[in-house]
Coordinates of C-alpha atoms in Angstrom, one line a residue:
M1 CA 89.2 99.0 114.8
A2 CA 92.3 100.2 114.5
E3 CA 92.1 104.5 114.0
P4 CA 93.1 105.1 110.2
T5 CA 96.1 107.6 110.0
K6 CA 95.9 108.2 106.1
A7 CA 93.2 108.4 103.4
F8 CA 93.5 107.7 99.6
H9 CA 90.9 108.4 96.8
A10 CA 92.7 106.7 93.6
T11 CA 92.5 104.1 91.3
L12 CA 93.7 101.1 92.0
I13 CA 95.4 98.6 89.6
H14 CA 96.7 95.1 90.5
S15 CA 96.9 91.5 90.0
L16 CA 94.8 88.6 91.4
S17 CA 96.2 86.0 89.7
S18 CA 99.0 85.7 86.6
T19 CA 95.7 85.6 84.1
H20 CA 93.2 88.5 85.7
L21 CA 94.5 92.4 86.6
Q22 CA 92.1 94.3 88.8
V23 CA 90.9 97.6 88.1
L24 CA 89.6 99.2 91.3
P25 CA 88.3 103.0 89.9
N26 CA 87.7 105.7 92.2
T27 CA 88.6 103.9 95.6
L28 CA 88.4 105.1 98.9
L29 CA 91.2 103.7 100.8
T30 CA 91.9 104.0 104.7
I31 CA 95.7 103.0 106.4
S32 CA 95.9 102.0 110.3
S33 CA 98.9 103.7 112.0
T34 CA 101.0 100.2 111.3
G35 CA 100.2 100.4 107.5
T36 CA 97.4 97.6 107.0
I37 CA 94.8 98.7 104.8
L38 CA 91.5 99.3 107.2
T39 CA 88.7 99.6 104.3
L40 CA 88.6 99.8 100.8
Q41 CA 85.9 100.9 98.8
P42 CA 85.4 101.0 95.2
N43 CA 83.3 103.2 92.9
V44 CA 83.0 106.1 95.1
P45 CA 82.0 109.5 93.4
P46 CA 84.6 112.4 95.1
S47 CA 81.2 114.0 96.3
D48 CA 80.6 110.8 98.3
I49 CA 84.2 111.2 100.4
S50 CA 83.0 113.1 103.4
A51 CA 79.8 111.1 104.2
I52 CA 81.4 107.6 104.0
L53 CA 84.4 108.4 105.9
A54 CA 81.9 109.8 108.4
Q55 CA 79.9 106.7 108.1
Q56 CA 83.2 104.6 108.9
N57 CA 83.8 107.0 112.5
I58 CA 86.9 108.3 110.5
Q59 CA 87.8 111.4 111.9
P60 CA 87.3 114.2 109.4
N61 CA 91.3 115.3 110.3
V62 CA 92.6 112.3 108.8
P63 CA 94.7 113.0 105.8
L64 CA 93.2 112.1 102.4
L65 CA 95.0 112.0 99.4
R66 CA 93.3 112.7 96.1
L67 CA 94.9 111.2 93.0
S68 CA 94.3 113.1 89.9
P69 CA 93.5 111.9 86.3
G70 CA 96.5 110.4 85.0
Q71 CA 97.5 109.1 88.2
F72 CA 96.6 105.9 90.0
L73 CA 98.1 103.0 92.6
I74 CA 99.7 100.2 91.8
P75 CA 101.2 97.7 94.5
G76 CA 105.3 98.2 95.2
F77 CA 107.4 96.0 92.9
V78 CA 109.2 92.8 94.3
D79 CA 112.7 92.0 93.2
T80 CA 113.2 88.4 94.3
H81 CA 116.9 88.6 93.1
N82 CA 119.1 90.7 93.3
H83 CA 123.2 91.1 94.4
A84 CA 123.4 93.8 96.9
P85 CA 127.3 94.4 96.4
Q86 CA 127.2 94.7 92.4
W87 CA 125.4 98.5 92.7
T88 CA 128.2 99.9 90.9
Q89 CA 129.3 97.1 88.6
R90 CA 126.0 97.1 86.5
G91 CA 126.5 97.5 82.6
L92 CA 130.2 95.9 83.1
G93 CA 131.2 92.6 81.4
Q94 CA 127.9 92.5 78.5
G95 CA 128.3 89.5 76.6
M96 CA 130.8 87.6 78.8
H97 CA 130.4 84.1 79.8
I98 CA 129.3 83.8 83.3
L99 CA 132.4 82.1 85.4
D100 CA 135.0 84.5 83.4
W101 CA 132.5 87.6 84.3
L102 CA 132.8 86.3 87.9
D103 CA 136.7 86.1 87.9
S104 CA 137.4 89.5 85.9
I105 CA 134.5 91.5 87.3
T106 CA 132.8 90.6 90.1
F107 CA 134.9 88.9 92.4
P108 CA 137.2 92.1 92.5
N109 CA 134.4 94.1 93.3
E110 CA 132.8 92.3 95.9
A111 CA 136.0 91.9 97.7
K112 CA 135.8 95.3 98.3
F113 CA 133.0 95.0 100.4
A114 CA 135.8 93.7 103.5
D115 CA 135.7 97.2 104.6
P116 CA 132.5 97.9 106.0
A117 CA 132.7 102.0 105.2
H118 CA 132.2 100.9 101.8
A119 CA 129.6 98.7 102.4
E120 CA 128.0 101.5 104.0
K121 CA 128.5 104.1 101.3
V122 CA 127.7 101.8 98.5
Y123 CA 124.5 100.3 100.2
E124 CA 122.9 103.6 101.0
K125 CA 122.9 104.3 97.2
L126 CA 121.4 100.7 96.8
V127 CA 118.4 101.2 99.2
R128 CA 117.4 104.6 98.1
G129 CA 117.7 103.6 94.1
M130 CA 115.7 100.6 94.5
L131 CA 113.0 102.5 96.2
R132 CA 113.5 105.4 94.0
Q133 CA 112.6 102.8 91.3
G134 CA 109.7 101.3 92.8
V135 CA 111.1 98.1 94.4
T136 CA 109.8 98.3 98.0
T137 CA 111.1 94.4 98.7
A138 CA 114.4 93.0 97.4
S139 CA 115.4 89.4 98.1
Y140 CA 119.3 90.8 98.6
Y141 CA 122.9 88.3 98.2
G142 CA 125.5 90.0 100.1
S143 CA 129.1 89.6 100.0
L144 CA 130.8 86.9 101.9
H145 CA 131.5 89.5 104.8
G146 CA 129.8 89.0 107.7
E147 CA 130.3 92.8 108.4
A148 CA 129.0 94.1 105.6
T149 CA 125.8 91.8 105.6
R150 CA 124.9 93.1 108.7
V151 CA 125.3 97.0 107.1
L152 CA 122.7 95.7 104.3
A153 CA 120.6 94.5 106.6
S154 CA 120.3 97.9 108.8
T155 CA 120.7 99.9 106.1
C156 CA 117.6 98.4 104.5
L157 CA 115.9 98.6 107.9
R158 CA 116.5 102.4 108.2
A159 CA 115.4 103.4 105.2
G160 CA 112.0 101.6 105.5
Q161 CA 112.4 98.6 102.6
R162 CA 111.5 94.8 102.9
A163 CA 114.0 92.5 102.2
L164 CA 115.3 89.1 102.6
I165 CA 119.0 89.5 103.6
G166 CA 122.0 86.7 102.9
K167 CA 125.5 86.4 103.6
C168 CA 126.9 84.6 100.3
N169 CA 128.6 81.4 101.3
M170 CA 131.1 80.3 99.4
D171 CA 134.4 78.4 100.6
R172 CA 136.2 77.1 97.4
N173 CA 136.6 78.0 93.5
A174 CA 137.3 81.7 94.4
P175 CA 140.6 83.8 94.4
A176 CA 142.3 83.4 97.6
F177 CA 141.3 87.1 98.1
Y178 CA 137.5 86.5 97.9
C179 CA 136.4 83.2 99.7
E180 CA 136.4 81.7 102.9
A181 CA 138.6 79.6 105.0
S182 CA 136.5 77.0 105.7
A183 CA 132.8 75.6 105.5
A184 CA 132.5 75.9 109.5
E185 CA 133.8 79.8 109.4
S186 CA 131.1 80.2 106.7
I187 CA 128.3 78.7 109.1
A188 CA 129.3 80.6 111.9
E189 CA 129.5 84.1 109.9
T190 CA 126.2 83.2 108.4
R191 CA 124.5 82.4 111.8
A192 CA 125.9 85.6 112.8
C193 CA 124.4 87.4 110.2
I194 CA 120.9 85.5 110.9
R195 CA 121.0 87.0 114.7
H196 CA 121.4 90.4 113.6
V197 CA 118.4 90.1 111.4
R198 CA 116.5 88.9 113.8
G199 CA 117.7 91.0 116.8
I200 CA 116.9 94.3 114.9
D201 CA 113.4 93.2 113.2
P202 CA 112.4 90.0 115.9
E203 CA 109.3 89.8 114.1
G204 CA 110.2 89.8 110.8
S205 CA 108.1 92.9 109.6
L206 CA 110.9 94.2 107.3
I207 CA 113.9 92.1 106.9
R208 CA 114.1 88.2 107.2
P209 CA 117.6 86.0 106.7
V210 CA 117.7 84.2 103.6
L211 CA 120.3 81.2 103.8
T212 CA 122.9 82.1 100.4
P213 CA 125.0 79.5 98.7
R214 CA 126.1 81.1 96.0
F215 CA 126.2 78.4 93.8
A216 CA 127.2 75.1 94.0
I217 CA 130.6 75.9 92.1
S218 CA 131.9 78.0 95.1
C219 CA 130.2 75.5 97.8
T220 CA 131.9 72.5 99.0
A221 CA 129.5 69.5 100.0
E222 CA 130.5 69.6 103.8
L223 CA 129.2 73.5 103.3
L224 CA 125.9 72.3 101.8
H225 CA 125.3 69.8 104.2
S226 CA 125.9 72.7 106.8
L227 CA 123.1 74.6 105.1
G228 CA 120.7 71.9 104.6
D229 CA 120.9 71.0 108.1
M230 CA 120.3 75.0 109.0
A231 CA 117.5 74.8 106.5
R232 CA 115.8 71.6 108.2
E233 CA 116.4 72.9 111.6
D234 CA 114.9 76.1 111.3
E235 CA 111.6 76.2 108.3
S236 CA 111.0 79.8 109.0
L237 CA 114.5 80.1 106.5
A238 CA 113.9 81.2 103.3
I239 CA 116.8 79.7 100.9
Q240 CA 118.3 81.4 97.7
T241 CA 120.8 80.5 95.2
H242 CA 121.5 80.1 91.6
F243 CA 120.0 77.2 89.5
N244 CA 120.6 76.4 85.9
E245 CA 121.7 79.4 84.8
A246 CA 123.8 79.2 81.9
A247 CA 125.7 75.8 79.8
Q248 CA 128.8 76.8 81.6
E249 CA 128.0 76.6 85.0
I250 CA 125.7 73.8 84.4
N251 CA 128.7 72.1 83.3
A252 CA 131.3 73.4 85.5
T253 CA 128.7 72.3 88.8
L254 CA 128.0 68.5 87.0
S255 CA 131.9 68.0 86.9
L256 CA 132.6 69.0 90.4
F257 CA 129.3 66.6 91.7
P258 CA 129.9 63.8 89.0
G259 CA 127.5 61.4 91.0
F260 CA 124.6 63.8 89.9
S261 CA 123.6 64.2 86.2
N262 CA 121.0 67.4 87.2
E263 CA 121.0 70.5 89.5
A264 CA 118.0 69.4 90.8
D265 CA 118.9 66.2 92.3
L266 CA 122.4 67.6 93.3
Y267 CA 120.4 70.7 95.6
S268 CA 117.6 68.5 97.0
S269 CA 120.2 65.9 98.3
F270 CA 121.2 68.5 100.2
G271 CA 118.2 69.8 101.3
L272 CA 118.1 73.0 99.8
L273 CA 115.2 72.9 97.7
T274 CA 111.9 73.4 99.4
R275 CA 108.5 75.8 99.3
R276 CA 110.9 78.2 100.7
S277 CA 113.6 78.2 98.0
I278 CA 114.4 80.8 95.4
L279 CA 115.6 79.4 92.3
A280 CA 117.7 82.3 90.3
H281 CA 117.5 82.0 86.7
C282 CA 116.2 78.4 86.1
T283 CA 117.1 79.4 82.0
I284 CA 118.0 75.6 80.6
M285 CA 115.1 73.4 81.9
T286 CA 115.1 69.7 81.2
E287 CA 111.6 67.8 81.8
Y288 CA 112.6 66.2 84.7
E289 CA 113.9 68.9 86.4
M290 CA 110.8 70.8 85.7
K291 CA 108.9 68.2 87.3
R292 CA 111.1 67.9 90.4
L293 CA 110.7 72.0 90.9
C294 CA 107.0 71.5 90.5
E295 CA 107.0 68.5 93.3
L296 CA 109.1 70.4 95.5
G297 CA 107.3 73.5 95.5
C298 CA 110.1 76.0 94.7
G299 CA 110.2 79.7 93.5
V300 CA 111.7 81.2 90.3
A301 CA 113.3 84.0 90.2
H302 CA 113.3 85.1 86.2
C303 CA 116.2 87.5 85.4
P304 CA 115.7 88.1 81.9
T305 CA 117.9 91.4 82.0
A306 CA 120.9 89.6 82.8
N307 CA 120.0 86.4 81.2
M308 CA 120.1 88.5 77.9
T309 CA 123.3 90.0 78.4
V310 CA 125.8 88.1 80.6
G311 CA 126.4 84.3 80.4
G312 CA 127.3 83.3 77.1
G313 CA 124.4 83.3 74.9
F314 CA 120.9 85.0 74.7
M315 CA 119.2 82.6 77.6
A316 CA 115.5 83.2 77.4
A317 CA 113.8 80.9 80.4
P318 CA 110.7 78.9 79.8
V319 CA 108.5 81.0 82.2
K320 CA 105.5 80.5 80.3
E321 CA 105.8 76.9 81.0
F322 CA 106.6 77.5 84.6
L323 CA 103.6 79.4 84.6
R324 CA 101.2 76.4 82.9
R325 CA 102.3 74.0 86.1
G326 CA 101.8 76.5 88.4
V327 CA 105.5 77.4 89.5
S328 CA 105.8 80.6 91.3
V329 CA 107.5 83.1 89.2
G330 CA 109.0 86.5 90.2
L331 CA 111.4 89.0 88.6
G332 CA 114.4 89.6 89.3
T333 CA 116.8 92.5 88.3
D334 CA 120.3 90.5 89.4
S335 CA 121.8 94.0 89.1
G336 CA 125.3 93.4 88.1
G337 CA 124.3 90.6 86.2
G338 CA 122.6 93.1 83.6
F339 CA 122.6 96.9 82.8
S340 CA 119.6 97.9 84.5
A341 CA 118.0 97.6 88.3
S342 CA 114.8 98.6 87.4
L343 CA 111.7 96.0 87.3
V344 CA 109.9 98.4 84.8
D345 CA 112.9 97.3 82.3
G346 CA 112.3 93.8 83.4
M347 CA 109.2 93.3 82.4
R348 CA 109.5 94.5 79.1
L349 CA 112.7 92.3 78.8
A350 CA 110.2 89.5 79.7
L351 CA 108.3 90.1 77.3
V352 CA 110.7 90.5 74.7
A353 CA 112.5 87.1 76.1
S354 CA 109.2 85.0 75.9
Y355 CA 108.7 86.2 71.8
A356 CA 112.1 85.1 71.4
R357 CA 111.1 81.8 72.8
D358 CA 107.6 82.0 71.0
A359 CA 110.1 82.5 67.2
L360 CA 112.6 79.8 68.4
Y361 CA 110.0 77.0 69.2
P362 CA 107.1 77.5 67.1
R363 CA 104.1 74.8 67.3
F364 CA 103.3 72.8 64.5
D365 CA 100.2 71.0 63.7
G366 CA 99.0 71.8 66.8
G367 CA 101.7 69.7 69.1
D368 CA 101.9 69.5 72.8
A369 CA 103.7 73.0 74.0
S370 CA 105.0 71.1 77.0
A371 CA 106.7 67.9 75.0
S372 CA 109.9 66.4 75.8
K373 CA 111.4 63.6 74.9
D374 CA 113.6 61.5 77.1
G375 CA 113.7 64.1 79.9
G376 CA 115.8 66.4 77.3
E377 CA 115.5 70.1 77.7
V378 CA 112.4 72.1 77.7
E379 CA 111.9 73.6 74.3
G380 CA 108.2 74.7 74.3
G381 CA 106.4 74.5 71.0
G382 CA 104.8 77.8 71.0
G383 CA 102.2 79.8 73.3
E384 CA 105.7 81.0 74.8
M385 CA 104.6 84.6 74.7
L386 CA 103.4 86.1 77.7
S387 CA 101.5 89.3 78.6
L388 CA 101.8 92.2 80.2
G389 CA 99.3 91.1 82.6
E390 CA 101.6 88.1 83.6
V391 CA 104.7 90.2 83.7
F392 CA 103.2 92.5 85.9
Y393 CA 101.9 90.0 88.5
M394 CA 105.4 88.4 88.3
A395 CA 107.0 91.5 89.4
T396 CA 104.3 92.0 92.0
R397 CA 102.1 89.3 93.6
G398 CA 104.2 86.2 92.3
G399 CA 107.3 87.9 93.4
A400 CA 105.8 88.0 96.7
K401 CA 105.1 84.3 96.8
V402 CA 108.1 83.5 96.0
V403 CA 110.0 85.3 98.4
G404 CA 107.5 84.4 101.2
F405 CA 105.8 87.8 101.8
E406 CA 102.2 87.0 100.0
D407 CA 100.2 87.2 103.2
K408 CA 101.2 90.7 103.8
I409 CA 101.7 92.6 100.1
G410 CA 101.5 92.0 96.2
G411 CA 98.1 93.8 96.3
F412 CA 95.1 95.3 97.8
G413 CA 93.2 94.2 100.1
V414 CA 91.7 94.8 103.7
G415 CA 94.5 92.8 106.0
L416 CA 97.0 93.6 103.9
E417 CA 99.9 95.9 104.3
F418 CA 100.1 99.1 102.5
D419 CA 102.9 98.9 99.9
A420 CA 102.5 101.1 96.8
L421 CA 103.7 103.6 94.2
V422 CA 101.6 106.4 93.0
V423 CA 102.4 106.4 89.2
D424 CA 102.1 109.8 87.3
L425 CA 102.0 109.7 83.7
R426 CA 101.1 113.0 83.8
D427 CA 103.6 115.8 81.2
E428 CA 104.3 118.1 84.6
V429 CA 106.9 114.8 86.0
G430 CA 109.1 114.9 83.1
G431 CA 109.3 111.8 81.6
V432 CA 109.5 112.1 77.8
N433 CA 108.3 108.4 76.5
V434 CA 104.7 108.6 77.9
A435 CA 102.4 109.9 75.6
L436 CA 99.1 110.0 77.6
E437 CA 96.1 111.3 75.9
E438 CA 93.0 112.4 78.2
D439 CA 90.7 109.5 76.9
D440 CA 93.3 106.8 78.2
G441 CA 91.6 104.6 80.6
P442 CA 93.4 102.7 83.6
E443 CA 94.3 99.4 81.6
R444 CA 96.3 102.0 78.9
M445 CA 97.7 104.0 81.3
L446 CA 99.4 101.2 82.9
E447 CA 100.0 99.6 79.8
K448 CA 102.3 103.1 78.5
F449 CA 103.9 102.9 82.3
V450 CA 105.2 99.5 81.7
M451 CA 106.2 100.0 78.2
T452 CA 107.3 103.4 78.5
G453 CA 107.4 104.9 81.3
D454 CA 110.4 105.3 83.9
D455 CA 111.6 106.0 87.3
R456 CA 110.2 109.7 87.0
N457 CA 106.9 108.4 86.9
I458 CA 107.2 106.5 90.2
V459 CA 106.6 110.0 92.6
R460 CA 105.7 108.1 95.7
V461 CA 106.5 105.1 97.3
Y462 CA 105.2 103.5 100.7
V463 CA 105.9 100.4 102.8
K464 CA 103.8 99.5 105.2
G465 CA 102.0 102.7 104.8
R466 CA 104.8 105.3 105.4
V467 CA 106.3 107.3 102.5
V468 CA 109.9 106.1 101.7
H469 CA 110.2 107.9 98.5
E470 CA 108.9 111.1 97.0
K471 CA 109.8 113.4 94.1

């Protein structure tokens, strides 16, 4: 067995599933030099720590971190949908319809990333800010610029953040100053970015490439075909795109592809819907599309912060129905599409959005909550409210599954890699909202953190056992 380089004695909280939250009190945890969890033993009294470490032949000089009352460990957060270039435009254009917002706010901002120096400056702030908020893994959309996307990949690797890195593909329906000249140019630059990512992290231990057609509106059929061919040729490549984000977007998409009546058939015809697909938003779902996503095994990136502020309407995705049907769901911040890059905020707003769905679609006479006529929109029918345990699962283990890292992260267990947050609810950290009481148990502390905490309560962040942020 590999020698440990650090040990912890702490209360651990993680999700085993969307319905099973596990608390491991007074747990003795040892981590290897490569960041893997070697041993995990709960219910260890402080007086027994030295003896147990000695029984495990662990050297007495191995650093031991003992968390205090009011502190606990949780898995690192996974942001399944984030537009990296939009870091500096968050909060702008609230309430605008999605396509108008892209034209007036987003495309001019993303065009600035033609300058690699601008990319270096912004992406340094982005990655540092994400780690500070406990996001240890992110699925990033870059701009359409290859060099800027390579800067993003190198920045993530240097800072120690796990990430999927994708150069955005868009060869039509965008301003001349922000549109690729051809599908061939877009594919060539995509291949160059993939080579760069794999060149600086050959094993994909931290960063991996992801194919990133922005959406069908901005991609010609030739470009979508070529990306689908790449996905078929290399089954290790993840795929990310926007899917059924808003009525305006859906109508525009289907007008460009009149041979299709829904986005599921459209994207699957190009080979872009697989078990490696990360579909952002999915707010307006028909029964037919819901079934197709289940059959194809696609993952969903739920982005409540953005869906409730940009897009033209309060768009509350049928997340409870996804979970009922076994669809993998993670949380995304969407960055510029909302007002916050915090997944703590994302968890809160996922709860609020689910309460709105429950109020909009009440269950009558014990009816079928998932009933839908003639393949029409899935409207629920009651039972739409998410629990705190479910949103916490989506921010951690569920998100890890969506982005393809479920064999490495998302929870605590021997053989998993140690991506974790030290959460501190004590007064001395300077948070003003959390009201910690002496008799608060672990579940109550987690609830208070999710509902009232912020980045001040995240005092240390680990990725693969390495400290990547510390107050």
